[in-house]
Short mmCIF file of N, CA and C in Angstrom, two decimals:
data_model
loop_
_atom_site.label_atom_id
_atom_site.label_comp_id
_atom_site.label_asym_id
_atom_site.label_seq_id
_atom_site.Cartn_x
_atom_site.Cartn_y
_atom_site.Cartn_z
N UNK A 1 0.86 -1.17 0.00
CA UNK A 1 0.00 0.00 0.00
C UNK A 1 0.90 1.24 0.00
N UNK A 2 0.57 2.17 -0.87
CA UNK A 2 1.28 3.45 -0.91
C UNK A 2 0.69 4.37 0.16
N UNK A 3 1.43 5.39 0.53
CA UNK A 3 0.92 6.36 1.51
C UNK A 3 0.26 7.54 0.80
N UNK A 4 1.05 8.27 0.02
CA UNK A 4 0.57 9.53 -0.56
C UNK A 4 -0.39 9.28 -1.72
N UNK A 5 -1.57 9.89 -1.61
CA UNK A 5 -2.60 9.70 -2.62
C UNK A 5 -3.45 8.47 -2.37
N UNK A 6 -3.13 7.72 -1.28
CA UNK A 6 -3.88 6.50 -0.96
C UNK A 6 -4.32 6.52 0.51
N UNK A 7 -3.37 6.68 1.41
CA UNK A 7 -3.68 6.77 2.83
C UNK A 7 -3.82 8.23 3.25
N UNK A 8 -2.97 9.07 2.70
CA UNK A 8 -2.93 10.49 3.05
C UNK A 8 -2.76 11.32 1.79
N UNK A 9 -3.35 12.51 1.78
CA UNK A 9 -3.18 13.44 0.67
C UNK A 9 -2.39 14.65 1.15
N UNK A 10 -1.48 15.10 0.32
CA UNK A 10 -0.85 16.37 0.59
C UNK A 10 -1.86 17.47 0.28
N UNK A 11 -1.86 18.53 1.06
CA UNK A 11 -2.69 19.69 0.79
C UNK A 11 -1.86 20.63 -0.09
N UNK A 12 -1.89 20.40 -1.40
CA UNK A 12 -1.05 21.17 -2.32
C UNK A 12 -1.38 22.66 -2.31
N UNK A 13 -2.64 23.01 -2.03
CA UNK A 13 -3.00 24.42 -1.98
C UNK A 13 -2.14 25.13 -0.94
N UNK A 14 -2.10 24.58 0.25
CA UNK A 14 -1.33 25.18 1.34
C UNK A 14 0.17 25.03 1.11
N UNK A 15 0.61 23.86 0.71
CA UNK A 15 2.04 23.61 0.51
C UNK A 15 2.62 24.54 -0.56
N UNK A 16 1.93 24.67 -1.67
CA UNK A 16 2.43 25.52 -2.75
C UNK A 16 2.45 26.99 -2.33
N UNK A 17 1.46 27.38 -1.55
CA UNK A 17 1.44 28.77 -1.07
C UNK A 17 2.65 29.02 -0.16
N UNK A 18 2.93 28.08 0.74
CA UNK A 18 4.05 28.26 1.67
C UNK A 18 5.41 28.19 0.98
N UNK A 19 5.55 27.28 0.02
CA UNK A 19 6.87 27.07 -0.60
C UNK A 19 7.10 27.91 -1.85
N UNK A 20 6.05 28.23 -2.58
CA UNK A 20 6.23 28.92 -3.86
C UNK A 20 5.46 30.24 -3.94
N UNK A 21 4.73 30.59 -2.87
CA UNK A 21 4.04 31.86 -2.83
C UNK A 21 2.73 31.91 -3.59
N UNK A 22 2.27 30.76 -4.08
CA UNK A 22 1.03 30.75 -4.85
C UNK A 22 0.24 29.48 -4.53
N UNK A 23 -1.03 29.61 -4.11
CA UNK A 23 -1.83 28.41 -3.86
C UNK A 23 -2.21 27.71 -5.17
N UNK A 24 -2.10 26.40 -5.17
CA UNK A 24 -2.49 25.61 -6.34
C UNK A 24 -3.51 24.58 -5.85
N UNK A 25 -4.76 24.69 -6.28
CA UNK A 25 -5.77 23.72 -5.83
C UNK A 25 -5.35 22.28 -6.17
N UNK A 26 -5.66 21.36 -5.25
CA UNK A 26 -5.29 19.95 -5.45
C UNK A 26 -5.73 19.42 -6.80
N UNK A 27 -6.92 19.79 -7.26
CA UNK A 27 -7.44 19.27 -8.53
C UNK A 27 -6.66 19.79 -9.73
N UNK A 28 -5.83 20.81 -9.51
CA UNK A 28 -5.01 21.34 -10.61
C UNK A 28 -3.67 20.62 -10.74
N UNK A 29 -3.36 19.76 -9.77
CA UNK A 29 -2.15 18.94 -9.88
C UNK A 29 -2.55 17.71 -10.70
N UNK A 30 -2.32 17.81 -12.02
CA UNK A 30 -2.85 16.81 -12.95
C UNK A 30 -1.81 15.86 -13.50
N UNK A 31 -0.60 15.93 -12.98
CA UNK A 31 0.45 14.99 -13.38
C UNK A 31 1.13 14.46 -12.13
N UNK A 32 1.57 13.21 -12.18
CA UNK A 32 2.25 12.61 -11.03
C UNK A 32 3.55 13.35 -10.74
N UNK A 33 4.23 13.82 -11.78
CA UNK A 33 5.47 14.59 -11.62
C UNK A 33 5.11 16.01 -11.23
N UNK A 34 5.43 16.37 -9.99
CA UNK A 34 5.10 17.72 -9.52
C UNK A 34 5.88 18.79 -10.26
N UNK A 35 7.13 18.49 -10.63
CA UNK A 35 7.88 19.51 -11.36
C UNK A 35 7.21 19.84 -12.68
N UNK A 36 6.61 18.84 -13.34
CA UNK A 36 5.91 19.11 -14.59
C UNK A 36 4.55 19.76 -14.33
N UNK A 37 3.85 19.30 -13.32
CA UNK A 37 2.53 19.86 -13.04
C UNK A 37 2.60 21.30 -12.54
N UNK A 38 3.62 21.59 -11.71
CA UNK A 38 3.74 22.92 -11.14
C UNK A 38 4.68 23.83 -11.93
N UNK A 39 5.51 23.22 -12.78
CA UNK A 39 6.46 24.01 -13.55
C UNK A 39 7.58 24.59 -12.69
N UNK A 40 8.08 23.77 -11.76
CA UNK A 40 9.21 24.19 -10.92
C UNK A 40 10.33 23.16 -11.04
N UNK A 41 11.57 23.57 -10.81
CA UNK A 41 12.71 22.65 -10.94
C UNK A 41 12.63 21.49 -9.96
N UNK A 42 13.15 20.33 -10.36
CA UNK A 42 13.15 19.15 -9.48
C UNK A 42 13.80 19.42 -8.12
N UNK A 43 14.85 20.22 -8.08
CA UNK A 43 15.53 20.50 -6.80
C UNK A 43 14.59 21.21 -5.82
N UNK A 44 13.73 22.09 -6.31
CA UNK A 44 12.78 22.78 -5.43
C UNK A 44 11.69 21.83 -4.93
N UNK A 45 11.25 20.93 -5.79
CA UNK A 45 10.25 19.93 -5.37
C UNK A 45 10.87 19.02 -4.30
N UNK A 46 12.11 18.61 -4.52
CA UNK A 46 12.81 17.77 -3.55
C UNK A 46 12.93 18.49 -2.20
N UNK A 47 13.33 19.75 -2.23
CA UNK A 47 13.45 20.55 -1.01
C UNK A 47 12.10 20.67 -0.29
N UNK A 48 11.04 20.86 -1.07
CA UNK A 48 9.70 20.95 -0.51
C UNK A 48 9.33 19.66 0.22
N UNK A 49 9.56 18.51 -0.46
CA UNK A 49 9.20 17.24 0.16
C UNK A 49 10.03 16.95 1.41
N UNK A 50 11.30 17.35 1.41
CA UNK A 50 12.12 17.16 2.62
C UNK A 50 11.48 17.82 3.83
N UNK A 51 10.82 18.96 3.62
CA UNK A 51 10.17 19.68 4.71
C UNK A 51 8.78 19.13 5.03
N UNK A 52 8.11 18.53 4.05
CA UNK A 52 6.71 18.14 4.22
C UNK A 52 6.50 16.67 4.59
N UNK A 53 7.48 15.83 4.31
CA UNK A 53 7.25 14.39 4.38
C UNK A 53 6.93 13.88 5.79
N UNK A 54 7.41 14.55 6.82
CA UNK A 54 7.12 14.12 8.18
C UNK A 54 6.08 14.99 8.88
N UNK A 55 5.43 15.86 8.11
CA UNK A 55 4.37 16.71 8.67
C UNK A 55 3.15 15.83 9.02
N UNK A 56 2.26 16.34 9.87
CA UNK A 56 1.05 15.57 10.18
C UNK A 56 0.27 15.24 8.89
N UNK A 57 -0.26 14.02 8.82
CA UNK A 57 -0.95 13.60 7.60
C UNK A 57 -2.34 14.21 7.45
N UNK A 58 -2.74 14.36 6.21
CA UNK A 58 -4.10 14.73 5.85
C UNK A 58 -4.77 13.42 5.41
N UNK A 59 -5.24 12.65 6.38
CA UNK A 59 -5.70 11.29 6.12
C UNK A 59 -6.92 11.25 5.20
N UNK A 60 -6.92 10.31 4.29
CA UNK A 60 -8.06 10.07 3.42
C UNK A 60 -9.13 9.35 4.24
N UNK A 61 -10.39 9.74 4.05
CA UNK A 61 -11.51 9.17 4.81
C UNK A 61 -11.45 7.65 4.83
N UNK A 62 -11.57 7.10 6.02
CA UNK A 62 -11.66 5.66 6.29
C UNK A 62 -10.39 4.88 5.98
N UNK A 63 -9.27 5.54 5.69
CA UNK A 63 -8.03 4.81 5.41
C UNK A 63 -7.56 4.03 6.63
N UNK A 64 -7.45 4.70 7.77
CA UNK A 64 -6.94 4.04 8.98
C UNK A 64 -7.89 2.92 9.42
N UNK A 65 -9.18 3.20 9.41
CA UNK A 65 -10.16 2.19 9.81
C UNK A 65 -10.10 0.97 8.88
N UNK A 66 -9.94 1.21 7.61
CA UNK A 66 -9.90 0.11 6.64
C UNK A 66 -8.62 -0.71 6.79
N UNK A 67 -7.49 -0.04 7.00
CA UNK A 67 -6.24 -0.77 7.23
C UNK A 67 -6.32 -1.59 8.51
N UNK A 68 -6.93 -1.02 9.54
CA UNK A 68 -7.12 -1.74 10.80
C UNK A 68 -7.97 -2.99 10.57
N UNK A 69 -9.03 -2.84 9.80
CA UNK A 69 -9.90 -3.97 9.51
C UNK A 69 -9.15 -5.06 8.74
N UNK A 70 -8.38 -4.66 7.74
CA UNK A 70 -7.62 -5.64 6.96
C UNK A 70 -6.63 -6.39 7.85
N UNK A 71 -5.96 -5.67 8.74
CA UNK A 71 -5.04 -6.34 9.67
C UNK A 71 -5.79 -7.33 10.56
N UNK A 72 -6.97 -6.93 11.05
CA UNK A 72 -7.75 -7.81 11.94
C UNK A 72 -8.24 -9.06 11.21
N UNK A 73 -8.36 -8.95 9.88
CA UNK A 73 -8.79 -10.10 9.08
C UNK A 73 -7.61 -10.98 8.66
N UNK A 74 -6.41 -10.61 9.09
CA UNK A 74 -5.23 -11.44 8.83
C UNK A 74 -4.40 -11.05 7.63
N UNK A 75 -4.73 -9.94 7.00
CA UNK A 75 -3.93 -9.47 5.86
C UNK A 75 -2.68 -8.76 6.38
N UNK A 76 -1.58 -8.89 5.65
CA UNK A 76 -0.38 -8.11 5.92
C UNK A 76 -0.47 -6.81 5.14
N UNK A 77 -0.20 -5.71 5.79
CA UNK A 77 -0.19 -4.40 5.14
C UNK A 77 1.27 -3.99 4.97
N UNK A 78 1.74 -4.07 3.74
CA UNK A 78 3.11 -3.71 3.42
C UNK A 78 3.11 -2.31 2.81
N UNK A 79 3.85 -1.41 3.42
CA UNK A 79 3.93 -0.03 2.96
C UNK A 79 5.09 0.09 1.97
N UNK A 80 4.78 0.54 0.76
CA UNK A 80 5.79 0.79 -0.28
C UNK A 80 5.62 2.24 -0.71
N UNK A 81 6.51 3.11 -0.21
CA UNK A 81 6.30 4.55 -0.38
C UNK A 81 7.55 5.24 -0.89
N UNK A 82 7.33 6.22 -1.76
CA UNK A 82 8.43 7.07 -2.23
C UNK A 82 8.97 7.97 -1.12
N UNK A 83 8.30 8.01 0.01
CA UNK A 83 8.80 8.81 1.14
C UNK A 83 10.20 8.35 1.56
N UNK A 84 10.54 7.10 1.26
CA UNK A 84 11.86 6.60 1.62
C UNK A 84 12.97 7.26 0.80
N UNK A 85 12.62 8.05 -0.20
CA UNK A 85 13.62 8.87 -0.90
C UNK A 85 14.02 10.08 -0.05
N UNK A 86 13.23 10.38 0.98
CA UNK A 86 13.44 11.59 1.77
C UNK A 86 13.75 11.32 3.23
N UNK A 87 13.36 10.14 3.72
CA UNK A 87 13.57 9.80 5.14
C UNK A 87 14.03 8.35 5.24
N UNK A 88 14.54 7.99 6.41
CA UNK A 88 15.00 6.63 6.66
C UNK A 88 13.81 5.72 7.01
N UNK A 89 14.07 4.42 7.02
CA UNK A 89 13.05 3.45 7.45
C UNK A 89 12.54 3.82 8.83
N UNK A 90 13.47 4.07 9.75
CA UNK A 90 13.10 4.37 11.13
C UNK A 90 12.24 5.62 11.22
N UNK A 91 12.61 6.66 10.48
CA UNK A 91 11.81 7.89 10.48
C UNK A 91 10.41 7.64 9.94
N UNK A 92 10.30 6.84 8.87
CA UNK A 92 8.99 6.55 8.30
C UNK A 92 8.16 5.70 9.26
N UNK A 93 8.77 4.69 9.86
CA UNK A 93 8.04 3.87 10.83
C UNK A 93 7.60 4.69 12.04
N UNK A 94 8.46 5.58 12.51
CA UNK A 94 8.09 6.45 13.63
C UNK A 94 6.91 7.34 13.24
N UNK A 95 6.93 7.88 12.01
CA UNK A 95 5.84 8.73 11.52
C UNK A 95 4.53 7.92 11.47
N UNK A 96 4.58 6.72 10.91
CA UNK A 96 3.39 5.87 10.83
C UNK A 96 2.85 5.58 12.23
N UNK A 97 3.74 5.25 13.16
CA UNK A 97 3.32 4.94 14.52
C UNK A 97 2.79 6.18 15.25
N UNK A 98 3.43 7.32 15.07
CA UNK A 98 2.98 8.55 15.72
C UNK A 98 1.55 8.89 15.32
N UNK A 99 1.23 8.70 14.04
CA UNK A 99 -0.10 9.06 13.55
C UNK A 99 -1.05 7.85 13.48
N UNK A 100 -0.61 6.75 14.14
CA UNK A 100 -1.46 5.56 14.31
C UNK A 100 -2.00 5.02 12.98
N UNK A 101 -1.10 4.98 11.98
CA UNK A 101 -1.44 4.40 10.69
C UNK A 101 -1.00 2.94 10.74
N UNK A 102 -1.97 2.02 10.68
CA UNK A 102 -1.63 0.61 10.84
C UNK A 102 -0.87 0.04 9.64
N UNK A 103 0.08 -0.84 9.93
CA UNK A 103 0.85 -1.50 8.88
C UNK A 103 1.55 -2.71 9.49
N UNK A 104 2.01 -3.61 8.63
CA UNK A 104 2.77 -4.77 9.09
C UNK A 104 4.26 -4.53 8.93
N UNK A 105 4.64 -3.94 7.78
CA UNK A 105 6.05 -3.76 7.47
C UNK A 105 6.21 -2.68 6.40
N UNK A 106 7.32 -1.97 6.46
CA UNK A 106 7.70 -1.03 5.40
C UNK A 106 8.68 -1.77 4.50
N UNK A 107 8.42 -1.73 3.19
CA UNK A 107 9.28 -2.44 2.24
C UNK A 107 9.77 -1.48 1.15
N UNK A 108 10.71 -1.96 0.36
CA UNK A 108 11.18 -1.24 -0.83
C UNK A 108 11.01 -2.15 -2.03
N UNK A 109 11.28 -1.63 -3.21
CA UNK A 109 11.20 -2.48 -4.40
C UNK A 109 12.25 -3.58 -4.37
N UNK A 110 13.27 -3.43 -3.53
CA UNK A 110 14.31 -4.48 -3.40
C UNK A 110 13.92 -5.55 -2.39
N UNK A 111 12.88 -5.28 -1.58
CA UNK A 111 12.47 -6.25 -0.56
C UNK A 111 11.02 -6.70 -0.78
N UNK A 112 10.58 -6.71 -2.03
CA UNK A 112 9.22 -7.14 -2.33
C UNK A 112 9.02 -8.61 -1.95
N UNK A 113 7.83 -8.97 -1.52
CA UNK A 113 7.56 -10.39 -1.27
C UNK A 113 7.49 -11.15 -2.60
N UNK A 114 7.38 -12.45 -2.54
CA UNK A 114 7.32 -13.26 -3.76
C UNK A 114 5.99 -13.09 -4.50
N UNK A 115 4.95 -12.69 -3.77
CA UNK A 115 3.60 -12.57 -4.35
C UNK A 115 2.78 -11.61 -3.48
N UNK A 116 1.82 -10.96 -4.09
CA UNK A 116 0.90 -10.10 -3.32
C UNK A 116 -0.52 -10.29 -3.82
N UNK A 117 -1.44 -10.34 -2.89
CA UNK A 117 -2.86 -10.44 -3.24
C UNK A 117 -3.30 -9.17 -3.98
N UNK A 118 -2.86 -8.01 -3.47
CA UNK A 118 -3.26 -6.74 -4.07
C UNK A 118 -2.20 -5.70 -3.78
N UNK A 119 -2.19 -4.69 -4.62
CA UNK A 119 -1.37 -3.50 -4.38
C UNK A 119 -2.24 -2.30 -4.63
N UNK A 120 -2.18 -1.34 -3.70
CA UNK A 120 -2.99 -0.12 -3.81
C UNK A 120 -2.05 1.06 -3.94
N UNK A 121 -2.19 1.80 -5.03
CA UNK A 121 -1.32 2.94 -5.30
C UNK A 121 -2.07 3.94 -6.15
N UNK A 122 -1.55 5.17 -6.21
CA UNK A 122 -2.13 6.19 -7.08
C UNK A 122 -1.28 6.40 -8.33
N UNK A 123 -0.19 5.64 -8.46
CA UNK A 123 0.70 5.76 -9.60
C UNK A 123 0.59 4.55 -10.52
N UNK A 124 0.05 4.74 -11.73
CA UNK A 124 0.00 3.62 -12.67
C UNK A 124 1.39 3.04 -12.94
N UNK A 125 2.39 3.90 -13.06
CA UNK A 125 3.75 3.44 -13.33
C UNK A 125 4.27 2.55 -12.22
N UNK A 126 4.06 2.97 -10.97
CA UNK A 126 4.54 2.17 -9.84
C UNK A 126 3.83 0.83 -9.77
N UNK A 127 2.53 0.81 -10.01
CA UNK A 127 1.79 -0.45 -10.02
C UNK A 127 2.34 -1.40 -11.08
N UNK A 128 2.54 -0.89 -12.28
CA UNK A 128 3.02 -1.74 -13.38
C UNK A 128 4.45 -2.21 -13.15
N UNK A 129 5.28 -1.35 -12.58
CA UNK A 129 6.67 -1.73 -12.30
C UNK A 129 6.72 -2.84 -11.27
N UNK A 130 5.96 -2.71 -10.20
CA UNK A 130 5.93 -3.76 -9.17
C UNK A 130 5.36 -5.05 -9.74
N UNK A 131 4.34 -4.94 -10.58
CA UNK A 131 3.73 -6.12 -11.19
C UNK A 131 4.73 -6.87 -12.07
N UNK A 132 5.70 -6.16 -12.65
CA UNK A 132 6.74 -6.83 -13.44
C UNK A 132 7.72 -7.59 -12.54
N UNK A 133 7.91 -7.10 -11.30
CA UNK A 133 8.89 -7.67 -10.39
C UNK A 133 8.34 -8.79 -9.51
N UNK A 134 7.05 -8.82 -9.31
CA UNK A 134 6.41 -9.89 -8.52
C UNK A 134 4.96 -10.02 -8.96
N UNK A 135 4.42 -11.22 -8.90
CA UNK A 135 3.00 -11.38 -9.27
C UNK A 135 2.08 -10.68 -8.25
N UNK A 136 1.16 -9.88 -8.78
CA UNK A 136 0.15 -9.21 -7.96
C UNK A 136 -1.21 -9.60 -8.53
N UNK A 137 -2.07 -10.17 -7.69
CA UNK A 137 -3.39 -10.60 -8.18
C UNK A 137 -4.24 -9.43 -8.65
N UNK A 138 -4.19 -8.31 -7.92
CA UNK A 138 -5.06 -7.18 -8.25
C UNK A 138 -4.30 -5.87 -8.08
N UNK A 139 -4.20 -5.12 -9.16
CA UNK A 139 -3.57 -3.79 -9.13
C UNK A 139 -4.68 -2.76 -8.94
N UNK A 140 -4.74 -2.19 -7.75
CA UNK A 140 -5.80 -1.25 -7.40
C UNK A 140 -5.26 0.16 -7.53
N UNK A 141 -5.84 0.91 -8.46
CA UNK A 141 -5.42 2.29 -8.72
C UNK A 141 -6.38 3.24 -8.03
N UNK A 142 -5.87 3.96 -7.03
CA UNK A 142 -6.67 4.92 -6.28
C UNK A 142 -6.78 6.19 -7.12
N UNK A 143 -7.98 6.51 -7.52
CA UNK A 143 -8.20 7.63 -8.45
C UNK A 143 -7.82 8.97 -7.82
N UNK A 144 -6.99 9.70 -8.57
CA UNK A 144 -6.56 11.04 -8.18
C UNK A 144 -6.48 11.88 -9.45
N UNK A 145 -6.50 13.22 -9.33
CA UNK A 145 -6.43 14.05 -10.54
C UNK A 145 -5.22 13.75 -11.41
N UNK A 146 -4.10 13.37 -10.81
CA UNK A 146 -2.86 13.13 -11.58
C UNK A 146 -2.82 11.78 -12.27
N UNK A 147 -3.79 10.89 -12.04
CA UNK A 147 -3.78 9.63 -12.80
C UNK A 147 -4.97 9.51 -13.76
N UNK A 148 -5.79 10.55 -13.81
CA UNK A 148 -6.96 10.54 -14.70
C UNK A 148 -6.57 10.38 -16.17
N UNK A 149 -5.36 10.79 -16.53
CA UNK A 149 -4.90 10.70 -17.92
C UNK A 149 -4.60 9.27 -18.35
N UNK A 150 -4.50 8.34 -17.41
CA UNK A 150 -4.13 6.96 -17.73
C UNK A 150 -5.27 6.26 -18.47
N UNK A 151 -4.97 5.77 -19.66
CA UNK A 151 -5.98 5.11 -20.48
C UNK A 151 -6.16 3.64 -20.14
N UNK A 152 -5.20 3.05 -19.40
CA UNK A 152 -5.29 1.65 -19.00
C UNK A 152 -5.62 0.75 -20.19
N UNK A 153 -4.83 0.88 -21.25
CA UNK A 153 -5.09 0.16 -22.50
C UNK A 153 -5.10 -1.36 -22.33
N UNK A 154 -4.31 -1.87 -21.38
CA UNK A 154 -4.26 -3.32 -21.16
C UNK A 154 -5.27 -3.78 -20.10
N UNK A 155 -6.07 -2.85 -19.60
CA UNK A 155 -7.10 -3.16 -18.61
C UNK A 155 -6.52 -3.90 -17.39
N UNK A 156 -5.41 -3.36 -16.88
CA UNK A 156 -4.72 -4.00 -15.76
C UNK A 156 -5.22 -3.52 -14.39
N UNK A 157 -5.84 -2.33 -14.36
CA UNK A 157 -6.15 -1.71 -13.08
C UNK A 157 -7.61 -1.89 -12.68
N UNK A 158 -7.79 -2.02 -11.38
CA UNK A 158 -9.10 -1.89 -10.77
C UNK A 158 -9.10 -0.50 -10.14
N UNK A 159 -9.91 0.39 -10.70
CA UNK A 159 -9.96 1.78 -10.24
C UNK A 159 -10.89 1.89 -9.03
N UNK A 160 -10.44 2.62 -8.01
CA UNK A 160 -11.28 2.86 -6.83
C UNK A 160 -11.27 4.34 -6.50
N UNK A 161 -12.35 4.77 -5.84
CA UNK A 161 -12.51 6.17 -5.46
C UNK A 161 -12.32 6.38 -3.96
N UNK A 162 -12.40 5.30 -3.18
CA UNK A 162 -12.37 5.44 -1.72
C UNK A 162 -11.99 4.12 -1.07
N UNK A 163 -11.85 4.15 0.25
CA UNK A 163 -11.43 2.95 0.98
C UNK A 163 -12.53 1.90 1.11
N UNK A 164 -13.78 2.29 1.04
CA UNK A 164 -14.85 1.28 1.01
C UNK A 164 -14.68 0.38 -0.20
N UNK A 165 -14.37 0.98 -1.34
CA UNK A 165 -14.14 0.20 -2.57
C UNK A 165 -12.87 -0.63 -2.47
N UNK A 166 -11.83 -0.10 -1.81
CA UNK A 166 -10.60 -0.89 -1.63
C UNK A 166 -10.93 -2.15 -0.83
N UNK A 167 -11.66 -2.01 0.27
CA UNK A 167 -12.03 -3.16 1.09
C UNK A 167 -12.83 -4.18 0.28
N UNK A 168 -13.77 -3.71 -0.52
CA UNK A 168 -14.57 -4.61 -1.36
C UNK A 168 -13.69 -5.38 -2.34
N UNK A 169 -12.73 -4.70 -2.92
CA UNK A 169 -11.85 -5.35 -3.90
C UNK A 169 -10.91 -6.36 -3.25
N UNK A 170 -10.42 -6.06 -2.06
CA UNK A 170 -9.48 -6.97 -1.39
C UNK A 170 -10.20 -8.09 -0.67
N UNK A 171 -11.26 -7.78 0.03
CA UNK A 171 -11.91 -8.77 0.87
C UNK A 171 -13.30 -9.15 0.38
N UNK A 172 -13.65 -8.76 -0.81
CA UNK A 172 -14.95 -9.13 -1.35
C UNK A 172 -16.13 -8.58 -0.57
N UNK A 173 -15.88 -7.50 0.20
CA UNK A 173 -16.97 -6.89 0.97
C UNK A 173 -17.27 -7.63 2.25
N UNK A 174 -16.56 -8.75 2.53
CA UNK A 174 -16.81 -9.52 3.75
C UNK A 174 -16.23 -8.81 4.97
N UNK A 175 -16.82 -9.08 6.11
CA UNK A 175 -16.31 -8.49 7.37
C UNK A 175 -15.41 -9.45 8.07
#
C-alpha cells in the first residue's frame, strides 16, 4: 500500500502557497510529476518534500479504519512509499506509529515479497513496475487528478474512489 494519494493526501493548496508563494488547488495537480505539473525545478520539489514528508498527515476518509480492519482479518499491510527517498526506514516507521497508521512492514522495491494479493497505489507506473517484479493478483489504482490521464489500455487496473471500494476489492466486501 502506498501512503501519498492512498492513505494520506498532501494539501497542495497550502504547501504551494508556503513554498512557492502561490496556492495551487489539489485538482489542478494533474500529473504525477510535480515539477511538470507545477512548472518548478526538481531541486525545489525535492526541497519541498524534505520539509513536508514528516508533517502531520491529511488522512483520506476511512483509510486508517480500513487498514485496521484488513489487519484484523489477517492481511499483511506492506507499505511501499516514495517517502523513503526523503527519510529513513526508522523515520517513516516512527511517523506511521505517531499518527497511528496501521501497517505490518515497510518495504522497498528491493524487498518485495514473492507474491501479493493486491497492491494499492495512485501511480500507474509504480503499479506496473511492481507487477513486473512480482506477481500481484489485483492492481488497485486509487483515483486522483494526476492519474486521470491513464488510459489503462491493457485493462490492468481496478480503479477505486475510496477505501470502502478498496475493502470490497481486497476482501470481497466480507467483514
